């Protein structure tokens, strides 16, 4: 691993600029793995804290042992680090807004690195999260640099966002529009202003990259390719970015929940986790615990608040479960209070389903591992991802409708969802479809598969001599 050091000139250098939330950091670090495997040098940038976070939490491979991924660590940002609010009416992690507002300070160090890479390389390829447009804007100063936007959400979600933003320029089949939720309640007003600001810098890109594949979202990728939406720019569906075979980074230090899963029957456990940007109220946690207990099903439950701006600060609340809960479910439930290796859990043979917030990173990991989802959207793209999973792909069910997002999900609803997914004929059909879709995705990502060929096409494009 090297940091801000150039030991030799590079023919083509990829500059990877992620947005500093876990689901974004993770996706672009996984994409770095795919690109670097083709012999192209990748420079992954961020603050020292967020690069450490990305490396610490990555699963299925070891970025430290990859010789042509270089981490460039900038000085940590100064911002007011607030705790998450479990009782907020909008579940979007507004406590992270000070971090988002401080990101503009990364423009100068990223620009300096661009200058150095441009001088040392025939071509510099900037791949940046769509929420980092202002940070990478100076790439236009370098004639041998080009940029590609990475959208961290599903093709389904980004298509409808762009289609609506552009005034619905063409008709869409009524059945595709059926059930499309509004964006009301998905974001805070402050974050929407931030998004608008970032999108001002997206026009100079040479194309778009998606963490999805045509096996999963072909109709929506085709609609994204229409000139009204794409502007005739190139697009690539290169996902899933994550490893599609659930390897373990260090078997000597396996998480204790994986050892517990080793003792469970195949497909018998539901994994319950709502990602790194969700904080539930004490009342909701109590109802969720009661529902899991009453369901009679085995489970692994990650009980934790949303990440702070610095995940290495141990200042979160201690979540209180019902009195005696862990003792009563000891034989069939496993509670995790820290960060959990989600990809490895989903890839474990003992895991049969996933109760999830439906963030896209979680969706793609679940799809690639062939697991059905009990969808409980909280904010952002999650309500629309839920529709994709449950209505389009039919590989899951809804725990709570988005129109009732302000309602408490009581224990009875949790129990019903878990029983349906894990112990009913309806759930068995969903899990069968999920397993078949996962197999198709893994085949497409393998040697000679459609996704692998699309990745090869992208690599050929960025290393071209024209």
CSV table of N, CA, C and O in Angstrom, one decimal, residues 8-101:
chain,number,residue,atom,x,y,z
A,8,UNK,N,6.2,5.1,-9.9
A,8,UNK,CA,6.5,5.0,-11.4
A,8,UNK,C,5.3,5.6,-12.1
A,8,UNK,O,4.2,5.9,-11.6
A,9,UNK,N,5.6,6.0,-13.4
A,9,UNK,CA,4.5,6.5,-14.2
A,9,UNK,C,3.5,5.4,-14.5
A,9,UNK,O,3.8,4.3,-14.6
A,10,UNK,N,2.2,5.9,-14.7
A,10,UNK,CA,1.1,4.9,-15.0
A,10,UNK,C,0.5,5.3,-16.3
A,10,UNK,O,0.3,6.4,-16.6
A,11,UNK,N,0.2,4.2,-17.1
A,11,UNK,CA,-0.4,4.4,-18.4
A,11,UNK,C,-1.8,5.0,-18.2
A,11,UNK,O,-2.1,6.1,-18.7
A,12,UNK,N,-2.6,4.4,-17.4
A,12,UNK,CA,-4.0,4.8,-17.1
A,12,UNK,C,-4.1,4.7,-15.5
A,12,UNK,O,-3.8,3.7,-14.9
A,13,UNK,N,-4.5,5.8,-14.9
A,13,UNK,CA,-4.8,5.8,-13.5
A,13,UNK,C,-6.3,6.1,-13.2
A,13,UNK,O,-6.8,7.1,-13.8
A,14,UNK,N,-6.9,5.4,-12.4
A,14,UNK,CA,-8.3,5.6,-12.0
A,14,UNK,C,-8.3,6.3,-10.6
A,14,UNK,O,-7.6,5.8,-9.7
A,15,UNK,N,-9.0,7.4,-10.5
A,15,UNK,CA,-9.1,8.1,-9.3
A,15,UNK,C,-10.5,7.8,-8.8
A,15,UNK,O,-11.5,8.2,-9.4
A,16,UNK,N,-10.6,7.1,-7.6
A,16,UNK,CA,-11.9,6.7,-7.1
A,16,UNK,C,-12.3,7.7,-5.9
A,16,UNK,O,-11.6,7.8,-4.9
A,17,UNK,N,-13.4,8.4,-6.1
A,17,UNK,CA,-13.8,9.4,-5.1
A,17,UNK,C,-15.2,9.0,-4.5
A,17,UNK,O,-16.2,9.4,-5.1
A,18,UNK,N,-15.2,8.3,-3.4
A,18,UNK,CA,-16.5,7.9,-2.8
A,18,UNK,C,-17.1,9.0,-1.9
A,18,UNK,O,-16.4,9.9,-1.4
A,19,UNK,N,-18.4,8.9,-1.6
A,19,UNK,CA,-19.1,9.7,-0.6
A,19,UNK,C,-18.9,9.0,0.7
A,19,UNK,O,-19.0,7.7,0.8
A,20,UNK,N,-18.6,9.7,1.8
A,20,UNK,CA,-18.1,9.0,3.0
A,20,UNK,C,-19.2,8.5,3.9
A,20,UNK,O,-19.2,8.7,5.2
A,21,UNK,N,-20.1,7.7,3.4
A,21,UNK,CA,-21.1,6.9,4.2
A,21,UNK,C,-20.8,5.4,3.8
A,21,UNK,O,-20.4,5.1,2.7
A,22,UNK,N,-21.0,4.5,4.7
A,22,UNK,CA,-20.6,3.1,4.6
A,22,UNK,C,-21.0,2.5,3.3
A,22,UNK,O,-20.2,1.9,2.5
A,23,UNK,N,-22.3,2.6,2.9
A,23,UNK,CA,-22.8,2.0,1.7
A,23,UNK,C,-22.2,2.5,0.4
A,23,UNK,O,-22.1,1.8,-0.6
A,24,UNK,N,-21.7,3.8,0.5
A,24,UNK,CA,-21.0,4.4,-0.7
A,24,UNK,C,-19.5,4.0,-0.7
A,24,UNK,O,-19.0,3.6,-1.7
A,25,UNK,N,-18.9,4.1,0.5
A,25,UNK,CA,-17.5,3.7,0.6
A,25,UNK,C,-17.3,2.3,0.1
A,25,UNK,O,-16.4,1.9,-0.6
A,26,UNK,N,-18.2,1.4,0.6
A,26,UNK,CA,-18.1,0.0,0.4
A,26,UNK,C,-18.2,-0.3,-1.1
A,26,UNK,O,-17.4,-1.1,-1.7
A,27,UNK,N,-19.2,0.3,-1.8
A,27,UNK,CA,-19.4,0.0,-3.2
A,27,UNK,C,-18.2,0.3,-4.0
A,27,UNK,O,-17.8,-0.4,-4.9
A,28,UNK,N,-17.7,1.5,-3.8
A,28,UNK,CA,-16.6,2.0,-4.7
A,28,UNK,C,-15.3,1.3,-4.3
A,28,UNK,O,-14.4,1.1,-5.2
A,29,UNK,N,-15.1,0.8,-3.1
A,29,UNK,CA,-13.9,0.0,-2.8
A,29,UNK,C,-14.0,-1.4,-3.5
A,29,UNK,O,-13.0,-1.9,-4.0
A,30,UNK,N,-15.2,-1.9,-3.5
A,30,UNK,CA,-15.4,-3.2,-4.3
A,30,UNK,C,-15.2,-3.0,-5.8
A,30,UNK,O,-14.6,-3.8,-6.4
A,31,UNK,N,-15.6,-1.9,-6.3
A,31,UNK,CA,-15.4,-1.6,-7.7
A,31,UNK,C,-13.9,-1.4,-8.0
A,31,UNK,O,-13.4,-1.8,-9.0
A,32,UNK,N,-13.2,-0.9,-7.0
A,32,UNK,CA,-11.7,-0.7,-7.1
A,32,UNK,C,-11.1,-2.1,-7.3
A,32,UNK,O,-10.1,-2.3,-8.1
A,33,UNK,N,-11.6,-3.1,-6.6
A,33,UNK,CA,-11.1,-4.5,-6.7
A,33,UNK,C,-11.3,-5.0,-8.1
A,33,UNK,O,-10.4,-5.6,-8.7
A,34,UNK,N,-12.5,-4.8,-8.7
A,34,UNK,CA,-12.8,-5.3,-10.0
A,34,UNK,C,-11.9,-4.6,-11.1
A,34,UNK,O,-11.3,-5.3,-12.0
A,35,UNK,N,-11.7,-3.3,-11.0
A,35,UNK,CA,-10.8,-2.6,-12.0
A,35,UNK,C,-9.4,-2.9,-11.8
A,35,UNK,O,-8.7,-3.2,-12.8
A,36,UNK,N,-8.9,-3.0,-10.6
A,36,UNK,CA,-7.5,-3.3,-10.3
A,36,UNK,C,-7.1,-4.7,-10.8
A,36,UNK,O,-6.0,-5.0,-11.2
A,37,UNK,N,-8.1,-5.6,-10.8
A,37,UNK,CA,-7.8,-7.0,-11.2
A,37,UNK,C,-7.5,-7.1,-12.7
A,37,UNK,O,-6.9,-8.0,-13.2
A,38,UNK,N,-7.8,-6.0,-13.4
A,38,UNK,CA,-7.5,-5.9,-14.9
A,38,UNK,C,-6.1,-5.3,-15.1
A,38,UNK,O,-5.7,-5.0,-16.2
A,39,UNK,N,-5.4,-5.0,-14.0
A,39,UNK,CA,-4.0,-4.4,-14.1
A,39,UNK,C,-4.0,-2.9,-14.2
A,39,UNK,O,-3.0,-2.3,-14.4
A,40,UNK,N,-5.2,-2.3,-13.9
A,40,UNK,CA,-5.2,-0.8,-13.9
A,40,UNK,C,-5.0,-0.3,-12.5
A,40,UNK,O,-5.7,-0.8,-11.6
A,41,UNK,N,-4.2,0.7,-12.3
A,41,UNK,CA,-3.9,1.3,-11.0
A,41,UNK,C,-5.1,2.1,-10.6
A,41,UNK,O,-5.7,2.9,-11.3
A,42,UNK,N,-5.5,1.9,-9.3
A,42,UNK,CA,-6.7,2.6,-8.7
A,42,UNK,C,-6.2,3.4,-7.5
A,42,UNK,O,-5.5,2.9,-6.6
A,43,UNK,N,-6.5,4.7,-7.5
A,43,UNK,CA,-6.2,5.6,-6.4
A,43,UNK,C,-7.5,5.9,-5.7
A,43,UNK,O,-8.4,6.7,-6.2
A,44,UNK,N,-7.7,5.4,-4.5
A,44,UNK,CA,-8.9,5.5,-3.7
A,44,UNK,C,-8.7,6.6,-2.6
A,44,UNK,O,-7.7,6.6,-1.9
A,45,UNK,N,-9.5,7.7,-2.7
A,45,UNK,CA,-9.2,8.8,-1.8
A,45,UNK,C,-10.3,9.1,-0.8
A,45,UNK,O,-11.5,8.7,-1.0
A,46,UNK,N,-9.9,9.7,0.3
A,46,UNK,CA,-10.8,10.1,1.4
A,46,UNK,C,-10.0,10.6,2.6
A,46,UNK,O,-8.8,10.6,2.5
A,47,UNK,N,-10.7,10.9,3.6
A,47,UNK,CA,-10.0,11.3,4.8
A,47,UNK,C,-9.4,10.0,5.4
A,47,UNK,O,-9.8,8.9,5.1
A,48,UNK,N,-8.4,10.2,6.3
A,48,UNK,CA,-7.8,9.0,7.0
A,48,UNK,C,-8.9,8.2,7.7
A,48,UNK,O,-8.8,7.0,7.7
A,49,UNK,N,-9.8,8.9,8.3
A,49,UNK,CA,-10.9,8.2,9.1
A,49,UNK,C,-11.7,7.3,8.2
A,49,UNK,O,-12.0,6.1,8.5
A,50,UNK,N,-12.2,7.9,7.1
A,50,UNK,CA,-13.1,7.2,6.2
A,50,UNK,C,-12.4,6.1,5.4
A,50,UNK,O,-13.0,5.0,5.1
A,51,UNK,N,-11.1,6.3,5.0
A,51,UNK,CA,-10.4,5.2,4.4
A,51,UNK,C,-10.2,4.0,5.3
A,51,UNK,O,-10.3,2.9,4.9
A,52,UNK,N,-9.9,4.4,6.6
A,52,UNK,CA,-9.8,3.3,7.6
A,52,UNK,C,-11.1,2.5,7.7
A,52,UNK,O,-11.1,1.3,7.8
A,53,UNK,N,-12.2,3.3,7.8
A,53,UNK,CA,-13.5,2.7,7.9
A,53,UNK,C,-13.7,1.7,6.7
A,53,UNK,O,-14.2,0.6,6.9
A,54,UNK,N,-13.5,2.2,5.5
A,54,UNK,CA,-13.7,1.3,4.3
A,54,UNK,C,-12.9,0.1,4.4
A,54,UNK,O,-13.4,-1.0,4.1
A,55,UNK,N,-11.6,0.2,4.7
A,55,UNK,CA,-10.7,-1.0,4.8
A,55,UNK,C,-11.1,-1.9,5.9
A,55,UNK,O,-11.1,-3.2,5.7
A,56,UNK,N,-11.5,-1.4,7.0
A,56,UNK,CA,-11.8,-2.2,8.2
A,56,UNK,C,-13.1,-3.1,7.9
A,56,UNK,O,-13.1,-4.2,8.4
A,57,UNK,N,-14.0,-2.5,7.2
A,57,UNK,CA,-15.3,-3.2,7.1
A,57,UNK,C,-15.5,-4.0,5.8
A,57,UNK,O,-16.5,-4.7,5.6
A,58,UNK,N,-14.5,-3.9,4.9
A,58,UNK,CA,-14.6,-4.6,3.6
A,58,UNK,C,-14.6,-6.1,3.9
A,58,UNK,O,-14.0,-6.6,4.8
A,59,UNK,N,-15.4,-6.9,3.1
A,59,UNK,CA,-15.5,-8.3,3.2
A,59,UNK,C,-15.3,-9.1,1.9
A,59,UNK,O,-15.5,-8.5,0.8
A,60,UNK,N,-14.7,-10.3,2.0
A,60,UNK,CA,-14.6,-11.1,0.9
A,60,UNK,C,-13.2,-11.0,0.2
A,60,UNK,O,-12.9,-11.8,-0.6
A,61,UNK,N,-12.4,-10.0,0.6
A,61,UNK,CA,-11.1,-9.8,0.0
A,61,UNK,C,-10.3,-8.8,0.9
A,61,UNK,O,-10.9,-8.2,1.8
A,62,UNK,N,-9.0,-8.7,0.7
A,62,UNK,CA,-8.2,-7.9,1.5
A,62,UNK,C,-7.5,-6.8,0.6
A,62,UNK,O,-6.6,-7.0,-0.2
A,63,UNK,N,-8.0,-5.5,0.8
A,63,UNK,CA,-7.5,-4.4,-0.1
A,63,UNK,C,-6.0,-4.1,0.2
A,63,UNK,O,-5.3,-3.6,-0.6
A,64,UNK,N,-5.5,-4.5,1.4
A,64,UNK,CA,-4.1,-4.2,1.8
A,64,UNK,C,-3.2,-5.0,0.9
A,64,UNK,O,-2.1,-4.6,0.6
A,65,UNK,N,-3.6,-6.2,0.6
A,65,UNK,CA,-2.8,-7.2,-0.2
A,65,UNK,C,-2.8,-6.9,-1.7
A,65,UNK,O,-2.1,-7.6,-2.4
A,66,UNK,N,-3.6,-6.0,-2.1
A,66,UNK,CA,-3.8,-5.7,-3.6
A,66,UNK,C,-2.7,-4.7,-4.0
A,66,UNK,O,-2.8,-3.5,-3.5
A,67,UNK,N,-1.8,-5.0,-4.8
A,67,UNK,CA,-0.6,-4.2,-5.1
A,67,UNK,C,-0.9,-2.9,-5.9
A,67,UNK,O,-0.2,-1.9,-5.8
A,68,UNK,N,-2.0,-2.9,-6.6
A,68,UNK,CA,-2.3,-1.7,-7.4
A,68,UNK,C,-3.5,-0.9,-7.0
A,68,UNK,O,-4.2,-0.3,-7.8
A,69,UNK,N,-3.9,-1.0,-5.7
A,69,UNK,CA,-4.9,-0.1,-5.1
A,69,UNK,C,-4.1,0.8,-4.1
A,69,UNK,O,-3.5,0.3,-3.2
A,70,UNK,N,-4.1,2.1,-4.4
A,70,UNK,CA,-3.4,3.0,-3.5
A,70,UNK,C,-4.3,3.9,-2.8
A,70,UNK,O,-5.2,4.5,-3.4
A,71,UNK,N,-4.2,4.0,-1.5
A,71,UNK,CA,-5.1,4.8,-0.6
A,71,UNK,C,-4.4,6.2,-0.3
A,71,UNK,O,-3.3,6.2,0.1
A,72,UNK,N,-5.1,7.2,-0.7
A,72,UNK,CA,-4.6,8.6,-0.4
A,72,UNK,C,-5.5,9.2,0.7
A,72,UNK,O,-6.7,9.4,0.5
A,73,UNK,N,-4.8,9.5,1.8
A,73,UNK,CA,-5.6,9.8,3.0
A,73,UNK,C,-5.4,11.3,3.3
A,73,UNK,O,-4.3,11.7,3.6
A,74,UNK,N,-6.5,12.0,3.2
A,74,UNK,CA,-6.4,13.5,3.5
A,74,UNK,C,-6.7,13.7,5.0
A,74,UNK,O,-7.2,12.9,5.7
A,75,UNK,N,-6.4,14.9,5.4
A,75,UNK,CA,-6.6,15.3,6.8
A,75,UNK,C,-8.1,15.2,7.1
A,75,UNK,O,-9.0,15.6,6.3
A,76,UNK,N,-8.4,14.8,8.3
A,76,UNK,CA,-9.8,14.7,8.7
A,76,UNK,C,-10.5,16.0,8.7
A,76,UNK,O,-9.9,17.1,9.0
A,77,UNK,N,-11.8,16.0,8.4
A,77,UNK,CA,-12.6,17.2,8.3
A,77,UNK,C,-13.0,17.7,9.7
A,77,UNK,O,-13.3,16.9,10.6
A,78,UNK,N,-13.2,19.0,9.8
A,78,UNK,CA,-13.7,19.5,11.1
A,78,UNK,C,-15.2,19.8,10.9
A,78,UNK,O,-15.6,20.5,10.0
A,79,UNK,N,-16.0,19.2,11.7
A,79,UNK,CA,-17.5,19.4,11.6
A,79,UNK,C,-18.1,19.0,13.0
A,79,UNK,O,-17.5,18.3,13.8
A,80,UNK,N,-19.3,19.5,13.2
A,80,UNK,CA,-20.0,19.2,14.4
A,80,UNK,C,-20.6,17.8,14.4
A,80,UNK,O,-21.6,17.6,13.6
A,81,UNK,N,-20.1,16.9,15.1
A,81,UNK,CA,-20.5,15.5,15.1
A,81,UNK,C,-21.6,15.3,16.1
A,81,UNK,O,-21.4,15.3,17.3
A,82,UNK,N,-22.9,15.2,15.6
A,82,UNK,CA,-24.1,15.0,16.4
A,82,UNK,C,-24.5,13.6,16.5
A,82,UNK,O,-24.2,12.8,15.6
A,83,UNK,N,-25.1,13.2,17.6
A,83,UNK,CA,-25.6,11.8,17.7
A,83,UNK,C,-26.9,11.7,16.9
A,83,UNK,O,-27.6,12.6,16.6
A,84,UNK,N,-27.2,10.5,16.4
A,84,UNK,CA,-28.5,10.2,15.7
A,84,UNK,C,-29.7,10.4,16.6
A,84,UNK,O,-29.6,10.2,17.8
A,85,UNK,N,-30.8,10.8,16.0
A,85,UNK,CA,-32.0,11.0,16.8
A,85,UNK,C,-33.0,9.9,16.5
A,85,UNK,O,-33.6,9.8,15.5
A,86,UNK,N,-33.2,9.0,17.5
A,86,UNK,CA,-34.0,7.8,17.3
A,86,UNK,C,-35.5,8.2,17.2
A,86,UNK,O,-36.3,7.4,16.7
A,87,UNK,N,-35.9,9.4,17.5
A,87,UNK,CA,-37.3,9.8,17.5
A,87,UNK,C,-37.6,10.8,16.4
A,87,UNK,O,-38.7,11.3,16.4
A,88,UNK,N,-36.7,11.0,15.5
A,88,UNK,CA,-36.9,11.9,14.4
A,88,UNK,C,-38.1,11.4,13.5
A,88,UNK,O,-38.2,10.2,13.2
A,89,UNK,N,-38.9,12.4,13.0
A,89,UNK,CA,-40.1,12.0,12.2
A,89,UNK,C,-39.6,11.5,10.8
A,89,UNK,O,-40.2,10.6,10.2
A,90,UNK,N,-38.5,12.1,10.3
A,90,UNK,CA,-37.9,11.7,9.0
A,90,UNK,C,-36.6,10.9,9.4
A,90,UNK,O,-35.8,11.4,10.1
A,91,UNK,N,-36.6,9.7,9.0
A,91,UNK,CA,-35.5,8.8,9.4
A,91,UNK,C,-34.2,9.0,8.7
A,91,UNK,O,-33.2,8.3,9.0
A,92,UNK,N,-34.1,9.9,7.7
A,92,UNK,CA,-32.9,10.2,7.1
A,92,UNK,C,-31.9,10.7,8.1
A,92,UNK,O,-32.2,11.4,9.0
A,93,UNK,N,-30.6,10.3,8.0
A,93,UNK,CA,-29.6,10.6,9.1
A,93,UNK,C,-29.2,12.0,9.0
A,93,UNK,O,-28.0,12.4,8.7
A,94,UNK,N,-30.1,12.9,9.5
A,94,UNK,CA,-29.8,14.4,9.5
A,94,UNK,C,-28.6,14.8,10.3
A,94,UNK,O,-28.0,15.8,10.1
A,95,UNK,N,-28.2,13.9,11.3
A,95,UNK,CA,-27.1,14.2,12.2
A,95,UNK,C,-25.8,14.2,11.4
A,95,UNK,O,-24.8,14.7,11.9
A,96,UNK,N,-25.8,13.7,10.2
A,96,UNK,CA,-24.6,13.7,9.3
A,96,UNK,C,-24.5,14.9,8.4
A,96,UNK,O,-23.5,15.0,7.7
A,97,UNK,N,-25.5,15.7,8.4
A,97,UNK,CA,-25.4,16.9,7.5
A,97,UNK,C,-24.2,17.8,7.7
A,97,UNK,O,-23.6,18.2,6.7
A,98,UNK,N,-23.7,18.0,8.9
A,98,UNK,CA,-22.5,18.8,9.1
A,98,UNK,C,-21.3,18.1,8.4
A,98,UNK,O,-20.4,18.9,7.8
A,99,UNK,N,-21.2,16.8,8.3
A,99,UNK,CA,-20.2,16.1,7.6
A,99,UNK,C,-20.3,16.4,6.1
A,99,UNK,O,-19.4,16.8,5.4
A,100,UNK,N,-21.6,16.3,5.6
A,100,UNK,CA,-21.8,16.6,4.1
A,100,UNK,C,-21.4,18.0,3.8
A,100,UNK,O,-20.7,18.2,2.7
A,101,UNK,N,-21.7,18.9,4.6
A,101,UNK,CA,-21.4,20.3,4.3
A,101,UNK,C,-19.9,20.6,4.4
A,101,UNK,O,-19.5,21.6,3.8
